[in-house]
PDB file of C-alpha atoms in Angstrom:
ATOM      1  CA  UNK A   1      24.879 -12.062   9.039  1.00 60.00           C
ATOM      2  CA  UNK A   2      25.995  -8.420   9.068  1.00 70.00           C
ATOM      3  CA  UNK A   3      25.164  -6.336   6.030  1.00 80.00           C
ATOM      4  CA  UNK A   4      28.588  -6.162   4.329  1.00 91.00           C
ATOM      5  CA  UNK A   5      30.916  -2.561   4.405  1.00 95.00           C
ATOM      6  CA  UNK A   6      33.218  -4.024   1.960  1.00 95.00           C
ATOM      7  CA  UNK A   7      32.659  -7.341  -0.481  1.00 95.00           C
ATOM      8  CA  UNK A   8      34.950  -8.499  -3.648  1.00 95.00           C
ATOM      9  CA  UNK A   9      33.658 -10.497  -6.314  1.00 94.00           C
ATOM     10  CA  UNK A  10      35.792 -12.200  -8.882  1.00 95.00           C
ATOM     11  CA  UNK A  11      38.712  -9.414  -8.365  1.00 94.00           C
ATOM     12  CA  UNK A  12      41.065  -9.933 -10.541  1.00 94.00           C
ATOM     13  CA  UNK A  13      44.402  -7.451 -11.305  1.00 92.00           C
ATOM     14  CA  UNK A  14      47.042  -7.614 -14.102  1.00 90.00           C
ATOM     15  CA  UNK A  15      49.652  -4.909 -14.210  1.00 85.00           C
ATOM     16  CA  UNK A  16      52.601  -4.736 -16.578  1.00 84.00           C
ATOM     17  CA  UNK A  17      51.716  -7.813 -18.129  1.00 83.00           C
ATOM     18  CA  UNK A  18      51.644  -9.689 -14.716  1.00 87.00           C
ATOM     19  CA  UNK A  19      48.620 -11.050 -13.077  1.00 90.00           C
ATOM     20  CA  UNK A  20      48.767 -10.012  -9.836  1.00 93.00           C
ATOM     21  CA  UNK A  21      45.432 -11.298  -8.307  1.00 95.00           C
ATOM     22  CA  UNK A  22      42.152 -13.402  -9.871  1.00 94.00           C
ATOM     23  CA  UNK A  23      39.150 -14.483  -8.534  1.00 95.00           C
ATOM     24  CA  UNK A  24      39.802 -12.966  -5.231  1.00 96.00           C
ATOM     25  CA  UNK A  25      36.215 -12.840  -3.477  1.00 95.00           C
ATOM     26  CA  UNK A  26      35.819 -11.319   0.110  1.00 95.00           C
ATOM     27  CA  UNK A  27      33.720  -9.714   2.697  1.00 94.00           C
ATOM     28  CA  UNK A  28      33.917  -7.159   5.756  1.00 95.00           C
ATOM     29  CA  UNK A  29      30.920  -6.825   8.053  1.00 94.00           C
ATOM     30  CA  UNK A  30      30.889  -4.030  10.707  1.00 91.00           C
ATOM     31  CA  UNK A  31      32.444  -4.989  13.721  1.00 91.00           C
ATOM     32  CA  UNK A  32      34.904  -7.439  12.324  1.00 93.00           C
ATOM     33  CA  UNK A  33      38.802  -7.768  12.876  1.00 93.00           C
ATOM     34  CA  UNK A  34      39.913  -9.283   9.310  1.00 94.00           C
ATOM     35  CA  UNK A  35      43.592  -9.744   8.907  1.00 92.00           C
ATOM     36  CA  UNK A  36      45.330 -10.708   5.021  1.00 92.00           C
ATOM     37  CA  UNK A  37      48.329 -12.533   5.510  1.00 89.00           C
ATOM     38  CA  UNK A  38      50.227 -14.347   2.539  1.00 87.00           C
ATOM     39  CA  UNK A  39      54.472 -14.299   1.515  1.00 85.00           C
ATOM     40  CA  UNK A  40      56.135 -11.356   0.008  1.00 84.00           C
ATOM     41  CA  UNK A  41      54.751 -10.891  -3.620  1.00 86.00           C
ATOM     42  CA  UNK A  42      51.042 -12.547  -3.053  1.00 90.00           C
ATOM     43  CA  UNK A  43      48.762  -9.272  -3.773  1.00 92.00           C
ATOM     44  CA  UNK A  44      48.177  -8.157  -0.210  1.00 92.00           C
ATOM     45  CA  UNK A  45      48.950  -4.691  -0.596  1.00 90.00           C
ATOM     46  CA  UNK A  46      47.463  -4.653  -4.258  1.00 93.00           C
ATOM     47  CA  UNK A  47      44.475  -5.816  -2.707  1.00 94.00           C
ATOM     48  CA  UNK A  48      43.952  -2.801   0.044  1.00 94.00           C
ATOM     49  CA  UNK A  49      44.604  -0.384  -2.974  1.00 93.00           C
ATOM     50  CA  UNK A  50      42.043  -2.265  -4.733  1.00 94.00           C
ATOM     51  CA  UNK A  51      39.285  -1.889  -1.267  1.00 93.00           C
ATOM     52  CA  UNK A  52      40.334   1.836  -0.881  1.00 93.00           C
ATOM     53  CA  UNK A  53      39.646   2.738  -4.664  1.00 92.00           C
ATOM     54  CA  UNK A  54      43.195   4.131  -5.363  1.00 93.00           C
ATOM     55  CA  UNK A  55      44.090   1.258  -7.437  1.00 92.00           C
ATOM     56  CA  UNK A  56      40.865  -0.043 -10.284  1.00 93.00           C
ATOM     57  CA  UNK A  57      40.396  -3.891 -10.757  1.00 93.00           C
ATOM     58  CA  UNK A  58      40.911  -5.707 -14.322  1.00 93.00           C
ATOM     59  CA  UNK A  59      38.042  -8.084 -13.818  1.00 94.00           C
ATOM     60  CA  UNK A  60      35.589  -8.200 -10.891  1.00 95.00           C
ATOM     61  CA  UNK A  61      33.871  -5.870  -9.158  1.00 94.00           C
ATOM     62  CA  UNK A  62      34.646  -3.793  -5.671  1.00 95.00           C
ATOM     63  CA  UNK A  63      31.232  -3.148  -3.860  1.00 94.00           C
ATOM     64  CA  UNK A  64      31.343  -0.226  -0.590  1.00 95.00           C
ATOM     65  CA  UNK A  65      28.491   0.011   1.454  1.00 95.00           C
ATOM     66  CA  UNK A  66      26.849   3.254   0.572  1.00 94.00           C
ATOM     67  CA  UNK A  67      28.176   6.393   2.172  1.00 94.00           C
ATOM     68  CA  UNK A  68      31.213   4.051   3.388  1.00 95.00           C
ATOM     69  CA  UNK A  69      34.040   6.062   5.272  1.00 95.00           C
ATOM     70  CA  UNK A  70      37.114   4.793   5.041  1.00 95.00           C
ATOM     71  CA  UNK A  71      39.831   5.466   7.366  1.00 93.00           C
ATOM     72  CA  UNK A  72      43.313   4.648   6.021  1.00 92.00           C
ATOM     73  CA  UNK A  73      47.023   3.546   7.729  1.00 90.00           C
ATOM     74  CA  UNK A  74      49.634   3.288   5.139  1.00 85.00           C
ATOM     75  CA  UNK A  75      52.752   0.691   5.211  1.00 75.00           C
ATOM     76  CA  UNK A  76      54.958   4.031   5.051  1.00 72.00           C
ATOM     77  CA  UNK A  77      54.453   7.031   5.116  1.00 76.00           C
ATOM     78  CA  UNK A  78      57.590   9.079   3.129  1.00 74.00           C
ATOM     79  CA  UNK A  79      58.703  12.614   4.731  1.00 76.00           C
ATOM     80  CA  UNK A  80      60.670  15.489   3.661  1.00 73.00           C
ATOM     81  CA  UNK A  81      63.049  16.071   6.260  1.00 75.00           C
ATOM     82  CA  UNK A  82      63.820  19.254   4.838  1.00 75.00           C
ATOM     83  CA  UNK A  83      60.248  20.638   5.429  1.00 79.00           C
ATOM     84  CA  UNK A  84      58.947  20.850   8.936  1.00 86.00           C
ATOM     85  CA  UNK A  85      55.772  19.120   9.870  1.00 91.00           C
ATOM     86  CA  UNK A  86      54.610  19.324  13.551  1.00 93.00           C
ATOM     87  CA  UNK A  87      52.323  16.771  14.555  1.00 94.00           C
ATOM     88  CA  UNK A  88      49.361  19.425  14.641  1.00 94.00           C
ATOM     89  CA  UNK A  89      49.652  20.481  11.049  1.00 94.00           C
ATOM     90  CA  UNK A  90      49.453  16.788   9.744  1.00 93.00           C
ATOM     91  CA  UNK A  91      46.525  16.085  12.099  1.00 95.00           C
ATOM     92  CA  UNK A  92      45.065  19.398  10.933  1.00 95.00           C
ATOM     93  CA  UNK A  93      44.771  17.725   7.424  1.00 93.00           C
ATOM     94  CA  UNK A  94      42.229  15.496   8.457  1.00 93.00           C
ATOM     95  CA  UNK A  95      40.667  17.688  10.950  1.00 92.00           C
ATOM     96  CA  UNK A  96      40.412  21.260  11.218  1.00 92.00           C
ATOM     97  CA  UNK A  97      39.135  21.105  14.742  1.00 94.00           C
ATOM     98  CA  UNK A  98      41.881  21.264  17.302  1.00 93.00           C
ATOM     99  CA  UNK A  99      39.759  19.718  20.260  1.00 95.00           C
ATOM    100  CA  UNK A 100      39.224  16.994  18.265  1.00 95.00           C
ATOM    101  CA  UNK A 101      42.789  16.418  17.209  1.00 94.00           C
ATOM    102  CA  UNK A 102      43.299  16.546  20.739  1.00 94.00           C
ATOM    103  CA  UNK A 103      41.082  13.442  21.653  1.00 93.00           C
ATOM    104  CA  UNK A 104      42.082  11.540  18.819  1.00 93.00           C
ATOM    105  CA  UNK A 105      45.768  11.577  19.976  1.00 94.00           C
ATOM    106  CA  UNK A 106      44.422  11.163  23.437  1.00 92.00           C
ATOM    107  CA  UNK A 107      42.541   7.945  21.874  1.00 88.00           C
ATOM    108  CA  UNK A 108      45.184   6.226  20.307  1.00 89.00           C
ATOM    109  CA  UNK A 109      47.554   6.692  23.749  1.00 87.00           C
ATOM    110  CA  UNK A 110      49.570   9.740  22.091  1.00 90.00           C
ATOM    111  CA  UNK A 111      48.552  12.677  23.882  1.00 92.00           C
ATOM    112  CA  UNK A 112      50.880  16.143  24.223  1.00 91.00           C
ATOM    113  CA  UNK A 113      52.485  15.631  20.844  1.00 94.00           C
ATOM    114  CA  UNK A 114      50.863  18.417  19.036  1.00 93.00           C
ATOM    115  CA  UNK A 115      54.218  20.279  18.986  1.00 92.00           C
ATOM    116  CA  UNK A 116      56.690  17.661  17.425  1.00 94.00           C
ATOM    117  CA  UNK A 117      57.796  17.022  14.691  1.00 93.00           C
ATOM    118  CA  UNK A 118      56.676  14.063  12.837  1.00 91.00           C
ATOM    119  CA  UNK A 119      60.313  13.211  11.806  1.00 90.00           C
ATOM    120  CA  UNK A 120      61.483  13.435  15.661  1.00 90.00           C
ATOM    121  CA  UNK A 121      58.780  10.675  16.351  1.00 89.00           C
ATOM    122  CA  UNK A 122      59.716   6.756  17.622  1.00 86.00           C
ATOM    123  CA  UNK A 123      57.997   4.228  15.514  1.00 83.00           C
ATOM    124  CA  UNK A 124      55.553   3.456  17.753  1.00 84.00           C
ATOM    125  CA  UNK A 125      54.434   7.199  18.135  1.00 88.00           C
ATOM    126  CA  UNK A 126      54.415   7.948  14.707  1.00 88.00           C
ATOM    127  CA  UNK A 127      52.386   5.110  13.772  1.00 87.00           C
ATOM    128  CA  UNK A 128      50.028   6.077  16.423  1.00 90.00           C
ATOM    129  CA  UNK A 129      49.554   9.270  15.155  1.00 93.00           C
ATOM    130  CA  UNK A 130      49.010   7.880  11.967  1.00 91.00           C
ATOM    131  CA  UNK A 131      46.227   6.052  13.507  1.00 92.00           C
ATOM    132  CA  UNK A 132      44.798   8.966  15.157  1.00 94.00           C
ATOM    133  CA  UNK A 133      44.908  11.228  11.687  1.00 94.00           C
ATOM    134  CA  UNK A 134      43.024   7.877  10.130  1.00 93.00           C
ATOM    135  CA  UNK A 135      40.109   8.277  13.486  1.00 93.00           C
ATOM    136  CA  UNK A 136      39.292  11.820  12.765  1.00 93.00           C
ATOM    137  CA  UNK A 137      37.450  10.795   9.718  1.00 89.00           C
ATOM    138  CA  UNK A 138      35.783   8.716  12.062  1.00 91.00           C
ATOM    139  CA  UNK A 139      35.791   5.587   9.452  1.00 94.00           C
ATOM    140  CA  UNK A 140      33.373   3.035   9.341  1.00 95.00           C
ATOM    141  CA  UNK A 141      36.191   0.779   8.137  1.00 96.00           C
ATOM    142  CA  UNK A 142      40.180   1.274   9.735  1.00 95.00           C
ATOM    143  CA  UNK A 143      42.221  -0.336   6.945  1.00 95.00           C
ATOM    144  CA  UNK A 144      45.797  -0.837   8.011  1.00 92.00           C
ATOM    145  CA  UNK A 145      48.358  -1.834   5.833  1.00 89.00           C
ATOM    146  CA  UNK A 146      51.032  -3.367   7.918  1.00 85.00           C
ATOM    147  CA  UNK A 147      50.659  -0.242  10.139  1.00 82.00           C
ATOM    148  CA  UNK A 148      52.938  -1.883  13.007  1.00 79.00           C
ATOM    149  CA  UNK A 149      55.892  -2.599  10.258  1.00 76.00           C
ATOM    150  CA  UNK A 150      59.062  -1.588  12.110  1.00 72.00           C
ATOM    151  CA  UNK A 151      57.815  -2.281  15.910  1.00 77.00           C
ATOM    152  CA  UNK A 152      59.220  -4.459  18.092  1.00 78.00           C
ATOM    153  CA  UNK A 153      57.598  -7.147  19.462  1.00 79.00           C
ATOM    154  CA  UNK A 154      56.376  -5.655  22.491  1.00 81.00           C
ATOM    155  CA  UNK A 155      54.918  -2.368  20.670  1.00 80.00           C
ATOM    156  CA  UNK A 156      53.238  -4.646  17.514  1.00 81.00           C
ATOM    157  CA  UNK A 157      51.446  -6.439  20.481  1.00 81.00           C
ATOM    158  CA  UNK A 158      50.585  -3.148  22.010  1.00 83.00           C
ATOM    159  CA  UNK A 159      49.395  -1.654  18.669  1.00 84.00           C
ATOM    160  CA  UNK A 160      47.368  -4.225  17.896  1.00 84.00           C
ATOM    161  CA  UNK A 161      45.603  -4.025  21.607  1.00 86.00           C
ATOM    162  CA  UNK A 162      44.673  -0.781  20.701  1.00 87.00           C
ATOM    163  CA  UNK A 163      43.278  -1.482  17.394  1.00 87.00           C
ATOM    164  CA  UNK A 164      41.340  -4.292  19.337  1.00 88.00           C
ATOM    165  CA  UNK A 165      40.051  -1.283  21.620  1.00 88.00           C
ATOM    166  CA  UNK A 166      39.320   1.134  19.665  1.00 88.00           C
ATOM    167  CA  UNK A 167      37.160  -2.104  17.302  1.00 90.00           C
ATOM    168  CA  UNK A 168      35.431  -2.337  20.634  1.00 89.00           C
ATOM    169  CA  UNK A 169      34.560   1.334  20.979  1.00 87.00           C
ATOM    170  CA  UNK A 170      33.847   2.866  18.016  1.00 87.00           C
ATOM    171  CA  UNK A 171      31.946  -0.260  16.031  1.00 89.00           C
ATOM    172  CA  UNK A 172      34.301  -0.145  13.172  1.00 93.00           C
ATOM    173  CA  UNK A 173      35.341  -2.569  11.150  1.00 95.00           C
ATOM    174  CA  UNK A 174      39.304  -3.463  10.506  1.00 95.00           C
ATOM    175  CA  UNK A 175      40.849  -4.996   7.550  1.00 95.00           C
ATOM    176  CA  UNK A 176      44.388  -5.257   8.037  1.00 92.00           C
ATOM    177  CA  UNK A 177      47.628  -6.749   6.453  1.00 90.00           C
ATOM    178  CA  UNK A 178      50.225  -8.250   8.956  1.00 81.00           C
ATOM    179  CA  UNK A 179      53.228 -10.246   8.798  1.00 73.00           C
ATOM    180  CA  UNK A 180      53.337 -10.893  12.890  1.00 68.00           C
ATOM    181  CA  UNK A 181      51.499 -14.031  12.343  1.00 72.00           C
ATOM    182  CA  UNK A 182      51.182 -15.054  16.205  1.00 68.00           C
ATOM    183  CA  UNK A 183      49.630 -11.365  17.024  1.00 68.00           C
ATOM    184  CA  UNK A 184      47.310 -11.496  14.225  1.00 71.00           C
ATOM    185  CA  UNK A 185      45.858 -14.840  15.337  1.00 71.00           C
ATOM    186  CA  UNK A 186      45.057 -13.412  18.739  1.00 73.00           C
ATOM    187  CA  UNK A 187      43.183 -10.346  17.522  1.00 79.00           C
ATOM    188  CA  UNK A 188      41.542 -11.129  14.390  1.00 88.00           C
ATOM    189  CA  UNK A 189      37.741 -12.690  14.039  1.00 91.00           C
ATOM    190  CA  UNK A 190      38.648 -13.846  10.290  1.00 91.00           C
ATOM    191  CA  UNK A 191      41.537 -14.354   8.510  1.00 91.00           C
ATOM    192  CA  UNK A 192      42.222 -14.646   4.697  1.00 92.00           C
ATOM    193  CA  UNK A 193      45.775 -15.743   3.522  1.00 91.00           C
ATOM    194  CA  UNK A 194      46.334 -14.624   0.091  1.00 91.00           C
ATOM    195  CA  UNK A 195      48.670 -15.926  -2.423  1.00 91.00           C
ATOM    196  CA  UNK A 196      47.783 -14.361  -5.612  1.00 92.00           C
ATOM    197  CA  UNK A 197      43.910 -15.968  -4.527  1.00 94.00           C
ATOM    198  CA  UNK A 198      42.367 -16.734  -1.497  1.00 93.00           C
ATOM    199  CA  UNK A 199      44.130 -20.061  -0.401  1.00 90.00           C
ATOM    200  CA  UNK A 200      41.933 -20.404   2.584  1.00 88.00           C
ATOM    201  CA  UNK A 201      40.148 -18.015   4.932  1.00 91.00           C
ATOM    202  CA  UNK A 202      38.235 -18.721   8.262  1.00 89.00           C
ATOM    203  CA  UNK A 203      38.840 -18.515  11.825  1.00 88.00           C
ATOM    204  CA  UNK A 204      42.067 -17.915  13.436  1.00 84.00           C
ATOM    205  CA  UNK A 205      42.164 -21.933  14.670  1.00 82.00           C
ATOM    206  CA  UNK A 206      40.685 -23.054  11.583  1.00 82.00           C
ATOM    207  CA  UNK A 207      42.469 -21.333   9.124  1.00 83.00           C
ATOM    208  CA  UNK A 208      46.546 -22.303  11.310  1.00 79.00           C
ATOM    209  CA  UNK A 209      45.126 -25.717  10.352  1.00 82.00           C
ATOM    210  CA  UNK A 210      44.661 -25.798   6.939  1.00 83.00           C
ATOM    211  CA  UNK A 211      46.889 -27.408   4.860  1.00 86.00           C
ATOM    212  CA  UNK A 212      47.066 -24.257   2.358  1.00 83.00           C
ATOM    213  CA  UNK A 213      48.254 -22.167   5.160  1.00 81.00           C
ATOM    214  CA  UNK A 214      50.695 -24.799   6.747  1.00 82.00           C
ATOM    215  CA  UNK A 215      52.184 -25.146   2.731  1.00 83.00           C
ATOM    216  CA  UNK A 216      52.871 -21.288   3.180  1.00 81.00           C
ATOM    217  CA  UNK A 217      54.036 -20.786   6.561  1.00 77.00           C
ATOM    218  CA  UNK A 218      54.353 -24.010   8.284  1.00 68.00           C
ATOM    219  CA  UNK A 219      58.290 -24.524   6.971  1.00 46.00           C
ATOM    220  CA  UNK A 220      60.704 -21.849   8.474  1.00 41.00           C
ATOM    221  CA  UNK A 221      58.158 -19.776  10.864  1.00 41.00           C
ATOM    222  CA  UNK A 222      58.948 -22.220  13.604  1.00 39.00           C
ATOM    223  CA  UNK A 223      59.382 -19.653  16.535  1.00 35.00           C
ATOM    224  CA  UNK A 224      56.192 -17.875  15.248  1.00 40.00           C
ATOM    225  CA  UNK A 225      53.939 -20.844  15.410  1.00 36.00           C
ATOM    226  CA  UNK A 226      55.119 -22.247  18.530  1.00 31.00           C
ATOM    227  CA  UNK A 227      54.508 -18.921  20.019  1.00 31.00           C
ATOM    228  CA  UNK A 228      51.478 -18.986  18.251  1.00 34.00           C
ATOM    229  CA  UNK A 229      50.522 -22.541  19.899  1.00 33.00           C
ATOM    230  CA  UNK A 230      51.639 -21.458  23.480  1.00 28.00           C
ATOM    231  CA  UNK A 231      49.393 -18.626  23.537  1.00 36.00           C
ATOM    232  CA  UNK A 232      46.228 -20.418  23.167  1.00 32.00           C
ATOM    233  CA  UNK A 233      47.702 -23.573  24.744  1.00 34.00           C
ATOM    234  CA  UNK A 234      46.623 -26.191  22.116  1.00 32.00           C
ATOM    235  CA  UNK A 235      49.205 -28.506  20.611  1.00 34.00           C
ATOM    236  CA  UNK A 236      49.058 -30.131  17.365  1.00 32.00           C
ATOM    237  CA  UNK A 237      49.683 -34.028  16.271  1.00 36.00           C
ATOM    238  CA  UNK A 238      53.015 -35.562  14.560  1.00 35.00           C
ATOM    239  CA  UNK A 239      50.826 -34.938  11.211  1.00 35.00           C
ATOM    240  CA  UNK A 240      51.799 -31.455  11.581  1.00 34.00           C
ATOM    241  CA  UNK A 241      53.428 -30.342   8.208  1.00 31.00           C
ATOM    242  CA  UNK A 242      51.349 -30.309   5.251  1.00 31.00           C
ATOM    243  CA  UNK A 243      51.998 -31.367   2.143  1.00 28.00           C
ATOM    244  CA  UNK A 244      49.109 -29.647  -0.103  1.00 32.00           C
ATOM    245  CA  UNK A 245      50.375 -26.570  -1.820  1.00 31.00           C
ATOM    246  CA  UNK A 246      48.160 -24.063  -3.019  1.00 36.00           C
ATOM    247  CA  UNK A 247      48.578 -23.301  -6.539  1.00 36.00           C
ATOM    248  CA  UNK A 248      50.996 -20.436  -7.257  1.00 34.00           C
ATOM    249  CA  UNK A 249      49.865 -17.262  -9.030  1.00 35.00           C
ATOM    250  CA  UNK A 250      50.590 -17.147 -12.598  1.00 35.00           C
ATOM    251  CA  UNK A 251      53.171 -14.664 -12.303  1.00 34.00           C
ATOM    252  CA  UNK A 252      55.196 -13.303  -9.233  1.00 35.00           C
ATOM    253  CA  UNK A 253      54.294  -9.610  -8.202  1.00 37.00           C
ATOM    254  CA  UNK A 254      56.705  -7.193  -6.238  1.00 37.00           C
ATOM    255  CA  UNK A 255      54.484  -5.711  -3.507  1.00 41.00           C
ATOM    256  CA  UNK A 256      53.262  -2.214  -4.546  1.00 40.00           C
TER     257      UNK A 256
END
C-alpha cells in the first residue's frame, strides 16, 4: 500500500455547541481519485477545512505527509465586482512566473485568458482557472471542494475528465467533494460517503451497494442512479432499496 499524503484518525469537530463530525478516520495515497459524498449538512466541507489545516479538529488527529503541498479549489470563490481582476493578476498570486501561468492555463484547457476579467468568465472557465491557479503550486494533493458546482451536465463531466488527466500526468492525488453522484462513480478509485461519520467507504461498485449508501441516496436520486447503472451496464435485483439507516449525527450542521 502507498505511503499515505493525508490520514485522519478519530477526527472529531464540535462547533457552536454542535457536533459536526466524530470518529471520522481516512486515508489518501498518491495517485488516488477519492471523492466524499454525503446530504446537505453531513460534514463534507468541514472535513476539507479540517485536511487543509484552515479549520483545527476537537478530538483526533490530522496527519500530512511531510513537506505535503497542497493545492486547493474552493466551492466559491466571492469577487468584488467593483475591483478589477484580470485573469493574470489572480494567477500571478500563485505564480510569479508568467510562462508558467501560461502552461498552467494551457493545462487545464484555458489558454489566451490572461487578459479577462475573472468576473467576465463562464462557469466552466472560471473554475478552470481556478484549477490552474491551484497547479502552479504544483500540489502533491488537488483538493476540490465541489469545484464543478454550477456546471451543467456536460461541463461537470468534462471537468472531471480533466481532473482524471491531469491525476494521470502529474501523480497527484485528489480528494474531492461532489454532489454529481453518477460522474463521481466513474472517476473516483475510492469513495467515502459521510454523514456526520464515515457510513461506508470502498470502491465505486462496492460502496452504490451498500445499504448505508442506498439509506442516503437510494430514495429520490432515481435519474442519477439509473444513469449511474447505464453507464457501467450492470443492473441490480428487486432487493434494491435498503432498509439499514446509518445512524444520524448527533446534531445537524449547516455546511460551512
Amino acid at each position: 500500500m502507498s505511503a499515505a499524503l493525508i490520514e485522519t484518525e478519530g477526527l472529531g469537530v464540535s462547533l457552536g455547541g454542535s457536533r459536526i463530525l466524530r470518529d471520522v478516520s481516512i486515508r489518501v495515497a498518491r495517485g488516488e481519485i477519492v471523492t466524499i459524498v454525503g446530504p446537505n449538512g453531513s460534514g463534507k466541507t468541514t472535513l476539507v477545512r479540517l485536511v487543509i489545516g484552515a479549520l483545527r479538529p476537537t478530538e483526533g488527529a490530522v496527519r500530512r505527509a511531510p513537506g505535503l503541498v497542497i493545492g486547493y479549489v474552493p466551492q466559491r470563490l466571492a469577487i468584488d465586482h467593483t475591483m478589477p481582476l484580470s485573469v493574470a493578476r489572480f494567477l500571478a498570486f500563485a505564480s510569479r512566473d508568467r510562462a508558467a501561468r501560461t502552461r498552467a492555463l494551457a493545462h487545464v484547457g484555458a489558454p489566451g485568458l490572461e487578459r479577462r476579467q475573472m468576473i467576465d468568465l463562464s462557469g466552466g472557465q472560471f473554475q478552470r482557472v481556478m484549477l490552474a491557479h491551484a497547479l502552479l503550486r504544483r500540489p502533491d494533493l488537488l483538493v476540490l471542494d465541489e469545484a464543478a458546482q454550477g456546471l451543467d451536465q456536460p461541463g461537470t463531466a468534462a471537468f472531471y475528465r480533466l481532473v482524471e488527466t491531469l491525476r494521470a500526468e502529474l501523480g497527484c492525488a485528489v480528494l474531492m467533494v461532489s454532489h454529481d453522484l453518477h460522474v463521481v462513480m466513474a472517476a473516483s478509485d475510492r469513495v467515502i460517503c459521510l454523514n456526520g461519520h464515515v457510513c461506508c467507504e470502498g470502491a465505486p461498485m462496492h460502496v452504490s451497494a451498500a445499504p448505508e449508501y442506498r439509506a442516503l441516496f437510494g430514495h429520490g436520486t432515481g435519474g442519477t442512479m439509473a444513469l449511474y447503472r447505464h453507464e457501467h451496464d450492470h443492473a441490480h435485483g428487486d432487493g434494491d432499496h435498503a432498509h439499514h439507516h446509518p445512524r444520524a449525527p448527533e446534531e445537524a450542521e449547516e455546511e460551512a
